[in-house]
CSV table of C-alpha atoms in Angstrom, one decimal:
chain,number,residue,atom,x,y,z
C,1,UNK,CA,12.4,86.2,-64.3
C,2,UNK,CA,15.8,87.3,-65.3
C,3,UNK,CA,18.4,84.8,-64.1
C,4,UNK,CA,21.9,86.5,-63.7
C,5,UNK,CA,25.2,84.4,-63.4
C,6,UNK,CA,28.3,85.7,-62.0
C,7,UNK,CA,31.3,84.3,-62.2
C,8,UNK,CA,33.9,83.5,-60.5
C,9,UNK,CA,32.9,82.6,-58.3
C,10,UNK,CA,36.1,83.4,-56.0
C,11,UNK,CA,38.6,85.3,-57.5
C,12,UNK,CA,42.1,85.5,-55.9
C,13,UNK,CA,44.5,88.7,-56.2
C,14,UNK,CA,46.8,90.3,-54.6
C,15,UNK,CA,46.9,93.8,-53.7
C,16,UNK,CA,47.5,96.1,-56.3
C,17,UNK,CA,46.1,93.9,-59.0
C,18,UNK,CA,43.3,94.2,-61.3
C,19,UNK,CA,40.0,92.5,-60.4
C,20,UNK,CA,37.3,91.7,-63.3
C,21,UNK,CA,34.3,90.7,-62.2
C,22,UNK,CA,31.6,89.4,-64.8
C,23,UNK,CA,27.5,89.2,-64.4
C,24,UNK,CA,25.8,87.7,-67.8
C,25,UNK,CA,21.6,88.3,-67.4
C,26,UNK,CA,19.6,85.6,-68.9
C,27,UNK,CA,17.9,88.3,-70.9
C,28,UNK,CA,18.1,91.6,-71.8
C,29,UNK,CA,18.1,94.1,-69.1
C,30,UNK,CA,16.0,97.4,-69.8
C,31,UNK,CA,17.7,100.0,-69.7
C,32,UNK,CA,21.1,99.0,-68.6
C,33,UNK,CA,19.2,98.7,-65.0
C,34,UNK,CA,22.1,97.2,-63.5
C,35,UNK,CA,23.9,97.5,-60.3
C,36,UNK,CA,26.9,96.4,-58.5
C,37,UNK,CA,27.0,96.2,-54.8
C,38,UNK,CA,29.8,95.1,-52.3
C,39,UNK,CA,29.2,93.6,-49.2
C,40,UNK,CA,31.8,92.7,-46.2
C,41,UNK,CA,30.8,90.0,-43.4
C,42,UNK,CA,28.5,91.2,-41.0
C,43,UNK,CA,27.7,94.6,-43.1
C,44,UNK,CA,25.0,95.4,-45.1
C,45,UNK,CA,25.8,95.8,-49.5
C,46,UNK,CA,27.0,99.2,-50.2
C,47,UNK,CA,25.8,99.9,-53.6
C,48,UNK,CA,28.8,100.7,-56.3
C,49,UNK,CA,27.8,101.6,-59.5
C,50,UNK,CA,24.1,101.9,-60.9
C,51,UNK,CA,22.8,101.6,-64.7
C,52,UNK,CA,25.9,99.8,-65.5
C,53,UNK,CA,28.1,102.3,-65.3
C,54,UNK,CA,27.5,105.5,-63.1
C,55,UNK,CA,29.4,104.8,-59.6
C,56,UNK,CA,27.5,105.9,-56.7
C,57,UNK,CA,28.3,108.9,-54.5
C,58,UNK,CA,31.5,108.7,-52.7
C,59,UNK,CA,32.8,105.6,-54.4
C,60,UNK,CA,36.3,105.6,-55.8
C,61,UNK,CA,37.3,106.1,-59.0
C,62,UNK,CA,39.2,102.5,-59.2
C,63,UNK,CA,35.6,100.8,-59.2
C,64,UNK,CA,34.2,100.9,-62.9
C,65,UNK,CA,31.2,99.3,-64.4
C,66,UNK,CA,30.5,98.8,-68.1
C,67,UNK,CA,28.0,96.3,-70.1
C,68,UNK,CA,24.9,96.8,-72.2
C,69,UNK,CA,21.9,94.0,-73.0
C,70,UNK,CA,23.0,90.7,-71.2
C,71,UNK,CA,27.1,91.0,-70.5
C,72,UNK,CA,28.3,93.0,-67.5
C,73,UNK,CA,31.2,93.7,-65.9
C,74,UNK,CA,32.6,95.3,-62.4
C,75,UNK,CA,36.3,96.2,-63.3
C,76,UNK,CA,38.9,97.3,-59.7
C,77,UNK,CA,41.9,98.6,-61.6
C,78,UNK,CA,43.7,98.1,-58.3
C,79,UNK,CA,43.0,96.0,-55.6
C,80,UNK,CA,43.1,98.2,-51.7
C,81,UNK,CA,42.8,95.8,-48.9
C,82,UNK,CA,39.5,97.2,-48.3
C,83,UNK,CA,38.0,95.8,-51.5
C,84,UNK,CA,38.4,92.3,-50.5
C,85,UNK,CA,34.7,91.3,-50.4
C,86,UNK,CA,31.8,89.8,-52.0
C,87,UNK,CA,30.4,91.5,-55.3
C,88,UNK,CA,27.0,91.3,-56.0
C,89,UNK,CA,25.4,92.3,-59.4
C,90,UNK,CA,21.5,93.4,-59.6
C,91,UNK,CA,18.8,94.0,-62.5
C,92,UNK,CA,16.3,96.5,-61.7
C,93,UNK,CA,14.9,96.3,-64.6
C,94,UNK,CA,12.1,94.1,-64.5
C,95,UNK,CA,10.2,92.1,-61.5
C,96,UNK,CA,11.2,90.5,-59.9
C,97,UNK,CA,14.8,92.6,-59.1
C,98,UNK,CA,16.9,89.8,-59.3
C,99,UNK,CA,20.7,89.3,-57.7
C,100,UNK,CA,22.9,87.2,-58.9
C,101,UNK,CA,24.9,84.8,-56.8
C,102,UNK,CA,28.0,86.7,-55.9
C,103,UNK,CA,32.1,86.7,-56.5
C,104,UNK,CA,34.1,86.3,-53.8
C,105,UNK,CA,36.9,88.5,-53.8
C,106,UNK,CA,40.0,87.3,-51.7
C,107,UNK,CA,43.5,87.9,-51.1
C,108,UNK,CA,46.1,85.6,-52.7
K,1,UNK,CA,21.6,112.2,-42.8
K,2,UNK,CA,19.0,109.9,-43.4
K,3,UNK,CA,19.3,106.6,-41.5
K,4,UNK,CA,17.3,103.4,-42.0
K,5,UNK,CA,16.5,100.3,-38.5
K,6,UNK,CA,15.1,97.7,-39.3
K,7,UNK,CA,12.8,96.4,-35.8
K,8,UNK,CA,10.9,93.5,-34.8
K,9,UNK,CA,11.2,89.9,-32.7
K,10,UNK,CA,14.6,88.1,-33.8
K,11,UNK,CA,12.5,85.1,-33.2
K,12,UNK,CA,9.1,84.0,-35.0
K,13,UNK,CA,7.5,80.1,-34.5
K,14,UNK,CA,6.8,78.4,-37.7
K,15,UNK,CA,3.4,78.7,-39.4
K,16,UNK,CA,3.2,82.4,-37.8
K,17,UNK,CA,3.5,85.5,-39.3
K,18,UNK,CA,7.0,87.9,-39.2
K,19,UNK,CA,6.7,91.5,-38.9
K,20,UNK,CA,9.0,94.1,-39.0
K,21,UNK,CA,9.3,97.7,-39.0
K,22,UNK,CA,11.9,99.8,-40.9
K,23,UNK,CA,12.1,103.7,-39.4
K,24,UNK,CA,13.4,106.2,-41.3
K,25,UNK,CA,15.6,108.9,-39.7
K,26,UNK,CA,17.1,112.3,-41.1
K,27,UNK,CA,14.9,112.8,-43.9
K,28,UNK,CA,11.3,111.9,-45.3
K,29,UNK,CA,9.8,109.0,-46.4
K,30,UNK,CA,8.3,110.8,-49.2
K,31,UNK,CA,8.7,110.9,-52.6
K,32,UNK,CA,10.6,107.4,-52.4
K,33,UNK,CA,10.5,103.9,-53.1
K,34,UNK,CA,11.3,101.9,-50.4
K,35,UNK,CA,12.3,97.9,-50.7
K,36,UNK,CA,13.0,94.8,-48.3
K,37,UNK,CA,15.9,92.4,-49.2
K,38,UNK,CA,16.4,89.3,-47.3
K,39,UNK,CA,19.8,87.0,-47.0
K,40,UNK,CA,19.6,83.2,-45.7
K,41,UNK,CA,23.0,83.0,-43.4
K,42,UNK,CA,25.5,82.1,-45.9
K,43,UNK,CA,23.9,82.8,-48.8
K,44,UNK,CA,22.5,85.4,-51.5
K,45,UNK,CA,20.1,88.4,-51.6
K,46,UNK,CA,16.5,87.8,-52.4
K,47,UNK,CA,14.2,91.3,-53.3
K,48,UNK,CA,10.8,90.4,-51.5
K,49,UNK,CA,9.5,93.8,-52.8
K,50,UNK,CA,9.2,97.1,-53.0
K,51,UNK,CA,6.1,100.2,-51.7
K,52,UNK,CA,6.1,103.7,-53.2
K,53,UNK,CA,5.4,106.2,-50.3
K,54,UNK,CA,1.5,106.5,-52.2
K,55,UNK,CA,1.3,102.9,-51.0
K,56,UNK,CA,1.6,101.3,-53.9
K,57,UNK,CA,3.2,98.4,-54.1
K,58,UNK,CA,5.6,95.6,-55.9
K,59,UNK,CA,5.8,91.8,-55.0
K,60,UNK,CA,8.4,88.8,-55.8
K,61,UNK,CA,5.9,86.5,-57.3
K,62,UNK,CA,7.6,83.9,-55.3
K,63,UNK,CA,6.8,85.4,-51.8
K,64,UNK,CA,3.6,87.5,-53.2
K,65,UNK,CA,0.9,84.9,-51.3
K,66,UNK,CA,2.8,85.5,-48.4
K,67,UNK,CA,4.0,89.0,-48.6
K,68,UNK,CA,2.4,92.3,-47.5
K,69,UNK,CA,4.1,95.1,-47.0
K,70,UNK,CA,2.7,98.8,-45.9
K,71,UNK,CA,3.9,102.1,-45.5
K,72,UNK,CA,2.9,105.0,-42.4
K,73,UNK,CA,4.0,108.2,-43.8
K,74,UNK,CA,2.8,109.8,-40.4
K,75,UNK,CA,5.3,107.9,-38.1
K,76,UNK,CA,8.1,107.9,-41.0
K,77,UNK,CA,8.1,103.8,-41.7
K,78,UNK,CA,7.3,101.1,-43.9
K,79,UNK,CA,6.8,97.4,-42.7
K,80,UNK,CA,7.2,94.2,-43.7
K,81,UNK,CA,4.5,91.1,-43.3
K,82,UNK,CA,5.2,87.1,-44.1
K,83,UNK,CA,2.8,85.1,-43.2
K,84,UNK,CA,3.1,81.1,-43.1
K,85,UNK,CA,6.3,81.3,-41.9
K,86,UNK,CA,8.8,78.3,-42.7
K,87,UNK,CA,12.6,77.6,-41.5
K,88,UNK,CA,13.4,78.3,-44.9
K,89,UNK,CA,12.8,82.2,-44.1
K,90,UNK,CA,15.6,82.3,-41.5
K,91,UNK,CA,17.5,85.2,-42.8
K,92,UNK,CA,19.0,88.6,-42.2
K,93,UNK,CA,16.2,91.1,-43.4
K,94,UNK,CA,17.2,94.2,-44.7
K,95,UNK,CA,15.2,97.4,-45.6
K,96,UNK,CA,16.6,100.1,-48.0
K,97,UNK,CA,15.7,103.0,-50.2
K,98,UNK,CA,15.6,102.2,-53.6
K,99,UNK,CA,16.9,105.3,-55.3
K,100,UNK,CA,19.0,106.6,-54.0
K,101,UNK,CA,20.6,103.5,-52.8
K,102,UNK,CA,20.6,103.3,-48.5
K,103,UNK,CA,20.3,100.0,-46.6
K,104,UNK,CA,19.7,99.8,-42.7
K,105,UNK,CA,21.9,97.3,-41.1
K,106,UNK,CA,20.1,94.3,-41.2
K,107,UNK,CA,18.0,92.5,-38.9
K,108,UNK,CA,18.4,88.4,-38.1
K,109,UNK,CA,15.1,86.5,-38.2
K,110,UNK,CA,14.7,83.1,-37.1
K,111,UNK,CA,12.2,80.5,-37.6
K,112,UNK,CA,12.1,78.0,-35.4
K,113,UNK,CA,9.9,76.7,-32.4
């Protein structure tokens, strides 16, 4: 099973900033089979970017994903209040799909 | 456009099975992979597996003794079985399309008697 780590865990910014989030897999993913998904309380995850880097239809431009083999990252060039949220990565690569654990993001 | 409800009792004793029914709305079930996600209150997503719309079918090896999940291309839906039910299995269950990416809103299942 691949084992992904995220961290921070909480990262705090203020609006307008830039937000970096980081996902390391314990082993190669195939493929780049990696997604990033957002989630608010009470709301299902809205999926963001798929195979590390293609953003999913109607996402804005300011959410960007990059990463190949085990190091991935979810880069918000700037902060909207409406991106304060959880961020979850996901490999698809191999079963089981795994998540990792999440980063908090929260207003400073 | 297509939608995705998740259905079934909010409320299952321990030791018994969960069920739950995810309907598909404004578009086919065909021709699609179709998953179930779960989330403890508080915590992280879990994939409990995934059924092509042929039927077949992908477990988490951690859930697979318990896990059964079948699809009714006739009536549009796909369900979800867990068997052996445990407090630990108290979560929000989601189902979603796998690709593309659509979640329903989530259902709360409790285990507890």
């Amino acid at each position: 099973e691949i084992v992904l780590t995220q961290s921070p865990g909480t990262l705090s910014l203020s609006p307008g900033e830039r937000a970096t989030l980081s996902c390391r897999a314990s082993q190669s993913v195939s493929s780049s089979y990696l997604a990033w998904y957002q989630q608010k309380p009470g709301q299902a995850p809205r999926l963001l970017i798929y195979a590390a880097s293609s953003r999913a239809s109607g996402i804005p431009d300011r959410f960007s994903g990059s990463g190949s083999g085990t190091d991935f990252t979810l880069t918000i060039s700037r902060l909207e209040p409406e991106d304060f949220a959880v961020y979850y990565c996901q490999q698809y690569g191999s079963s089981p799909w795994t998540f990792g654990q999440g980063t908090k993001v929260e207003i400073k | 456009q297509v939608q995705l409800q998740e259905s079934g009792p909010g409320l299952v004793k321990p030791s018994e099975t969960l069920s739950l029914t995810c309907t598909v709305s404004g578009g086919s079930i065909s021709s699609y992979y179709w998953s179930w996600i779960r989330q403890p209150p508080g915590k992280g997503l879990e994939w409990i597996g995934y059924i092509y719309y042929s039927g077949s079918t992908n477990y988490n090896p951690s859930l697979k003794s318990r896990v059964t999940i079948s699809v009714e291309t006739s009536k549009n839906q796909f369900s979800l079985k867990l068997s052996s039910v445990t407090a630990a299995d108290t979560a929000v269950y989601y189902c979603a399309r796998v690709n593309p990416s659509l979640w329903g809103q989530g259902t709360l299942v409790t285990v507890s008697s």
